[in-house]
């Protein structure tokens, strides 16, 4: 299964990552619970600097769920 999705927009990207629980962060612009233990979270990325250790951790967690 997919671990993340990227939706390009004119001025930014929307990164969607999955998790087993809701993520409480002001960086999350939208979150949706799709099953008892599955959440999808959208993060707006406007610059390369937005991709930091927190984003990489969320992607690693999503990868672990996909495996």
C-alpha positions as protocol buffer text, in pm:
chain_id: "A"
residue {
  index: 1
  type: UNK
  ca { x: 0 y: 0 z: 0 }
}
residue {
  index: 2
  type: UNK
  ca { x: 103 y: 362 z: -40 }
}
residue {
  index: 3
  type: UNK
  ca { x: 290 y: 531 z: 241 }
}
residue {
  index: 4
  type: UNK
  ca { x: 228 y: 889 z: 123 }
}
residue {
  index: 5
  type: UNK
  ca { x: 83 y: 1100 z: -154 }
}
residue {
  index: 6
  type: UNK
  ca { x: 190 y: 1432 z: -304 }
}
residue {
  index: 7
  type: UNK
  ca { x: -55 y: 1673 z: -466 }
}
residue {
  index: 8
  type: UNK
  ca { x: 114 y: 1958 z: -652 }
}
residue {
  index: 9
  type: UNK
  ca { x: -41 y: 2303 z: -637 }
}
residue {
  index: 10
  type: UNK
  ca { x: 76 y: 2620 z: -806 }
}
residue {
  index: 11
  type: UNK
  ca { x: 258 y: 2762 z: -500 }
}
residue {
  index: 12
  type: UNK
  ca { x: 300 y: 2458 z: -271 }
}
residue {
  index: 13
  type: UNK
  ca { x: 269 y: 2081 z: -234 }
}
residue {
  index: 14
  type: UNK
  ca { x: 24 y: 1891 z: -20 }
}
residue {
  index: 15
  type: UNK
  ca { x: 188 y: 1588 z: 140 }
}
residue {
  index: 16
  type: UNK
  ca { x: -49 y: 1323 z: 273 }
}
residue {
  index: 17
  type: UNK
  ca { x: 94 y: 1072 z: 520 }
}
residue {
  index: 18
  type: UNK
  ca { x: -78 y: 788 z: 699 }
}
residue {
  index: 19
  type: UNK
  ca { x: -54 y: 698 z: 1066 }
}
residue {
  index: 20
  type: UNK
  ca { x: -210 y: 465 z: 1321 }
}
residue {
  index: 21
  type: UNK
  ca { x: -332 y: 759 z: 1532 }
}
residue {
  index: 22
  type: UNK
  ca { x: -421 y: 1124 z: 1496 }
}
residue {
  index: 23
  type: UNK
  ca { x: -119 y: 1356 z: 1490 }
}
residue {
  index: 24
  type: UNK
  ca { x: -158 y: 1668 z: 1703 }
}
residue {
  index: 25
  type: UNK
  ca { x: 46 y: 1931 z: 1522 }
}
residue {
  index: 26
  type: UNK
  ca { x: -24 y: 2278 z: 1387 }
}
residue {
  index: 27
  type: UNK
  ca { x: 147 y: 2163 z: 1065 }
}
residue {
  index: 28
  type: UNK
  ca { x: -142 y: 1929 z: 987 }
}
residue {
  index: 29
  type: UNK
  ca { x: -392 y: 2117 z: 772 }
}
residue {
  index: 30
  type: UNK
  ca { x: -641 y: 1831 z: 743 }
}
residue {
  index: 31
  type: UNK
  ca { x: -679 y: 1493 z: 909 }
}
residue {
  index: 32
  type: UNK
  ca { x: -919 y: 1209 z: 842 }
}
residue {
  index: 33
  type: UNK
  ca { x: -978 y: 883 z: 1023 }
}
residue {
  index: 34
  type: UNK
  ca { x: -1045 y: 612 z: 764 }
}
residue {
  index: 35
  type: UNK
  ca { x: -1066 y: 311 z: 997 }
}
residue {
  index: 36
  type: UNK
  ca { x: -1019 y: 222 z: 1363 }
}
residue {
  index: 37
  type: UNK
  ca { x: -640 y: 242 z: 1339 }
}
residue {
  index: 38
  type: UNK
  ca { x: -577 y: 440 z: 1021 }
}
residue {
  index: 39
  type: UNK
  ca { x: -547 y: 817 z: 981 }
}
residue {
  index: 40
  type: UNK
  ca { x: -450 y: 1034 z: 685 }
}
residue {
  index: 41
  type: UNK
  ca { x: -289 y: 1372 z: 750 }
}
residue {
  index: 42
  type: UNK
  ca { x: -228 y: 1654 z: 502 }
}
residue {
  index: 43
  type: UNK
  ca { x: 71 y: 1887 z: 539 }
}
residue {
  index: 44
  type: UNK
  ca { x: 123 y: 2195 z: 323 }
}
residue {
  index: 45
  type: UNK
  ca { x: 485 y: 2225 z: 203 }
}
residue {
  index: 46
  type: UNK
  ca { x: 586 y: 2562 z: 62 }
}
residue {
  index: 47
  type: UNK
  ca { x: 968 y: 2535 z: 63 }
}
residue {
  index: 48
  type: UNK
  ca { x: 1233 y: 2264 z: 85 }
}
residue {
  index: 49
  type: UNK
  ca { x: 1299 y: 2381 z: 442 }
}
residue {
  index: 50
  type: UNK
  ca { x: 955 y: 2247 z: 536 }
}
residue {
  index: 51
  type: UNK
  ca { x: 1093 y: 1895 z: 491 }
}
residue {
  index: 52
  type: UNK
  ca { x: 1258 y: 1847 z: 827 }
}
residue {
  index: 53
  type: UNK
  ca { x: 1311 y: 1567 z: 1079 }
}
residue {
  index: 54
  type: UNK
  ca { x: 945 y: 1573 z: 1186 }
}
residue {
  index: 55
  type: UNK
  ca { x: 823 y: 1520 z: 827 }
}
residue {
  index: 56
  type: UNK
  ca { x: 1080 y: 1245 z: 776 }
}
residue {
  index: 57
  type: UNK
  ca { x: 965 y: 1073 z: 1096 }
}
residue {
  index: 58
  type: UNK
  ca { x: 602 y: 1082 z: 979 }
}
residue {
  index: 59
  type: UNK
  ca { x: 710 y: 935 z: 644 }
}
residue {
  index: 60
  type: UNK
  ca { x: 912 y: 661 z: 819 }
}
residue {
  index: 61
  type: UNK
  ca { x: 609 y: 572 z: 1030 }
}
residue {
  index: 62
  type: UNK
  ca { x: 393 y: 559 z: 717 }
}
residue {
  index: 63
  type: UNK
  ca { x: 650 y: 335 z: 550 }
}
residue {
  index: 64
  type: UNK
  ca { x: 643 y: 98 z: 846 }
}
residue {
  index: 65
  type: UNK
  ca { x: 263 y: 76 z: 814 }
}
residue {
  index: 66
  type: UNK
  ca { x: 289 y: -3 z: 445 }
}
residue {
  index: 67
  type: UNK
  ca { x: 532 y: -291 z: 482 }
}
